[in-house]
Short mmCIF file of C-alpha atoms in Angstrom, two decimals:
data_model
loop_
_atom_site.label_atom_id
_atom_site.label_comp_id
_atom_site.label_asym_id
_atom_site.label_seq_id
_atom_site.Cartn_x
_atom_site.Cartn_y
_atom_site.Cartn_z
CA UNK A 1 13.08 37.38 -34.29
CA UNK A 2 13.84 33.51 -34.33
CA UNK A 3 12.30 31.67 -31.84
CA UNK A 4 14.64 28.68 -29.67
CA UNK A 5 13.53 26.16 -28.14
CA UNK A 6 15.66 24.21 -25.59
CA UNK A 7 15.19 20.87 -23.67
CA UNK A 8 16.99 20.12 -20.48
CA UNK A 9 17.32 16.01 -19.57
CA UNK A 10 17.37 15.46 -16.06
CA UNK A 11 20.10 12.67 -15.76
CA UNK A 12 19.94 12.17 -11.73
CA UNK A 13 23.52 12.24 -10.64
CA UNK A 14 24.76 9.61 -8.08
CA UNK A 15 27.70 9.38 -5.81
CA UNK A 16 30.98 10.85 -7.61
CA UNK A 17 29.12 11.22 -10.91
CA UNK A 18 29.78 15.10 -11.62
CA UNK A 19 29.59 14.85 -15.58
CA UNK A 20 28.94 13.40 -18.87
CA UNK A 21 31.47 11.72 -20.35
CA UNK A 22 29.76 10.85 -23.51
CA UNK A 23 26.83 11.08 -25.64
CA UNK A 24 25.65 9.78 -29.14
CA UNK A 25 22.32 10.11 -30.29
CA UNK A 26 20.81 6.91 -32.21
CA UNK A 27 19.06 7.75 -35.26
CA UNK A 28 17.19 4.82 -36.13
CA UNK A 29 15.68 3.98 -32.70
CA UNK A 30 15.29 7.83 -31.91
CA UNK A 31 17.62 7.29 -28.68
CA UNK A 32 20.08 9.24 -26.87
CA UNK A 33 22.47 7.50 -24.91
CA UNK A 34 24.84 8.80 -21.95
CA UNK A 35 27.49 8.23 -20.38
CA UNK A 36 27.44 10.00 -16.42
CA UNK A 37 27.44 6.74 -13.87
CA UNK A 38 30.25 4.52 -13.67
CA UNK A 39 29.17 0.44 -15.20
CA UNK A 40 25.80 2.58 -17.06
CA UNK A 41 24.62 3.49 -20.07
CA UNK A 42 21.54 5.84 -19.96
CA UNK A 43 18.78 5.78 -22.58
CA UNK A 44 15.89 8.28 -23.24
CA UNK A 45 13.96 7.92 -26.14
CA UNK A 46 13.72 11.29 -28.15
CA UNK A 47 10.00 10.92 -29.72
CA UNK A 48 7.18 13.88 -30.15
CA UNK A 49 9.82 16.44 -28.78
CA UNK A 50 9.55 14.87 -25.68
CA UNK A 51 12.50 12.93 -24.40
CA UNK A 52 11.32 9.64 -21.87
CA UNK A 53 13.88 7.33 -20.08
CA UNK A 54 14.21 4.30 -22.03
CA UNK A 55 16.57 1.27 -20.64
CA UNK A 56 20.43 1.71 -18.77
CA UNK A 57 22.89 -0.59 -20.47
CA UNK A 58 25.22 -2.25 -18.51
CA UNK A 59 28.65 -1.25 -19.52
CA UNK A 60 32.11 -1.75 -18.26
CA UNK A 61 33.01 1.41 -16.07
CA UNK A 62 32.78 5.03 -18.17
CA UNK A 63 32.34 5.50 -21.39
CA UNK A 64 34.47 8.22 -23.08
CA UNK A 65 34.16 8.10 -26.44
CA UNK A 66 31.07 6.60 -28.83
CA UNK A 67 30.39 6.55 -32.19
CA UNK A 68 26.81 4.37 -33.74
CA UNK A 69 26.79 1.98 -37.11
CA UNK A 70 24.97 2.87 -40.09
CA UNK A 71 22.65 -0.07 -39.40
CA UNK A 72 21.46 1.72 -36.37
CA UNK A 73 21.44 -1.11 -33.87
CA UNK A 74 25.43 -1.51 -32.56
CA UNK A 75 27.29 1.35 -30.83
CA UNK A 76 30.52 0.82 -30.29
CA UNK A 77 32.62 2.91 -26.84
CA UNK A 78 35.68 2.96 -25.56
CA UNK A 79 36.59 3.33 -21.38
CA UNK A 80 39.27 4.05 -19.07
CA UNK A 81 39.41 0.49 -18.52
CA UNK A 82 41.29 -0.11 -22.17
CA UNK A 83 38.65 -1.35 -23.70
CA UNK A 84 36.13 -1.54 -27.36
CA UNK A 85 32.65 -2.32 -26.25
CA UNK A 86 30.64 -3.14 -28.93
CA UNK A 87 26.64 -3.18 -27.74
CA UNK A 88 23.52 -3.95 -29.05
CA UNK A 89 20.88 -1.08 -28.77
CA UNK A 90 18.21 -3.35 -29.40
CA UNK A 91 19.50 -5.81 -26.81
CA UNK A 92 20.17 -3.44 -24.11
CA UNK A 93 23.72 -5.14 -23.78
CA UNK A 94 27.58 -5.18 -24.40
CA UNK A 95 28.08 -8.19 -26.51
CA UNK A 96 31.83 -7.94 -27.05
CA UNK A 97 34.80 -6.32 -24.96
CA UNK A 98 37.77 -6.03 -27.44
CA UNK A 99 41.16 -4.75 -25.48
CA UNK A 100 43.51 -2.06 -27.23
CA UNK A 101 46.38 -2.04 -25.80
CA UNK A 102 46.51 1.61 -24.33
CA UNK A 103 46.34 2.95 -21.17
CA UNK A 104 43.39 5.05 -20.70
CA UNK A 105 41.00 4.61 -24.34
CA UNK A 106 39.85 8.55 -24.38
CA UNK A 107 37.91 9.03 -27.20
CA UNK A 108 36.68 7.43 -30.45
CA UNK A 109 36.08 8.09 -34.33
CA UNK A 110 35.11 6.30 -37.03
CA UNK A 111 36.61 6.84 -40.52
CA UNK A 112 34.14 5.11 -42.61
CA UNK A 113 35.59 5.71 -46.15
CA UNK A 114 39.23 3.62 -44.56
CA UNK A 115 37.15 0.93 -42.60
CA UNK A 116 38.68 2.00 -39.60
CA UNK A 117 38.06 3.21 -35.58
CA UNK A 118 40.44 5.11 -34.42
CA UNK A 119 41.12 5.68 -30.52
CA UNK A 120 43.20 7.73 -28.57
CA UNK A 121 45.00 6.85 -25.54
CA UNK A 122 44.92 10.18 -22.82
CA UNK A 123 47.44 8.85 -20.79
CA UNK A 124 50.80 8.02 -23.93
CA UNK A 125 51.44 9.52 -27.22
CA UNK A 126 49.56 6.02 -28.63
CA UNK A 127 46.82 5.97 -30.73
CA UNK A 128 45.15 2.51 -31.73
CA UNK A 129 43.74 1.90 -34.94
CA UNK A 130 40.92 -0.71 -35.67
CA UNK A 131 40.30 -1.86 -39.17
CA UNK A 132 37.30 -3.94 -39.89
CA UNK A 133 35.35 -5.01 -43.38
#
């Protein structure tokens, strides 16, 4: 028969924090990053099928929706709060907050053959579309 191997992350749940709200794993720098405490963006670092803490980001309340650049370092996520944050995982940081215009930014795709990010809002019928070069 095949053999399966599964790994369990312990994430250590504060307060109201009762899920994950997002995850995206970062090829280049072997991280996983997720969303589950309100202002933080967990890190482990997936190396030697082990997976380690790395760094928490701070972030602008939950993060619903990411999606990672080819170049491996910027990962962009939308919140509740309206919001494109664009961070740096090398920095550890948000280093732009663009606003979209919706009421509650849900999730987030990238269409990489249009240029565009696409989010959509969970609260209206909107959905905001982001081109870039």
């Amino acid at each position: 028969g095949t053999r399966q191997q599964i790994m369990f992350l312990d994430i250590t749940l504060k307060g109201n924090d009762l899920f994950t709200e997002a995850l995206l794993y970062n090829e280049k720098r072997n991280l996983l990053l997720a969303s589950s405490e309100f202002g933080k963006l967990k890190t482990w670092s997936l190396q030697n099928k082990r997976a380690k803490p790395h760094k928490e980001i701070d972030v602008k309340g939950y993060c619903f929706g990411m999606v990672g650049t080819e170049d491996g370092d910027y990962v962009l996520a939308v919140n509740y709060m309206k919001e494109l944050q664009v961070i740096s995982a090398a920095r550890n940081q948000v280093l732009h907050n663009i606003t979209l215009g919706l009421k509650n930014a849900g999730s987030l795709i990238h269409m990489k053959n249009l240029n565009k990010f696409i989010s959509a809002d969970a609260l209206s019928n909107k959905i905001c579309v982001l081109n870039y070069n």
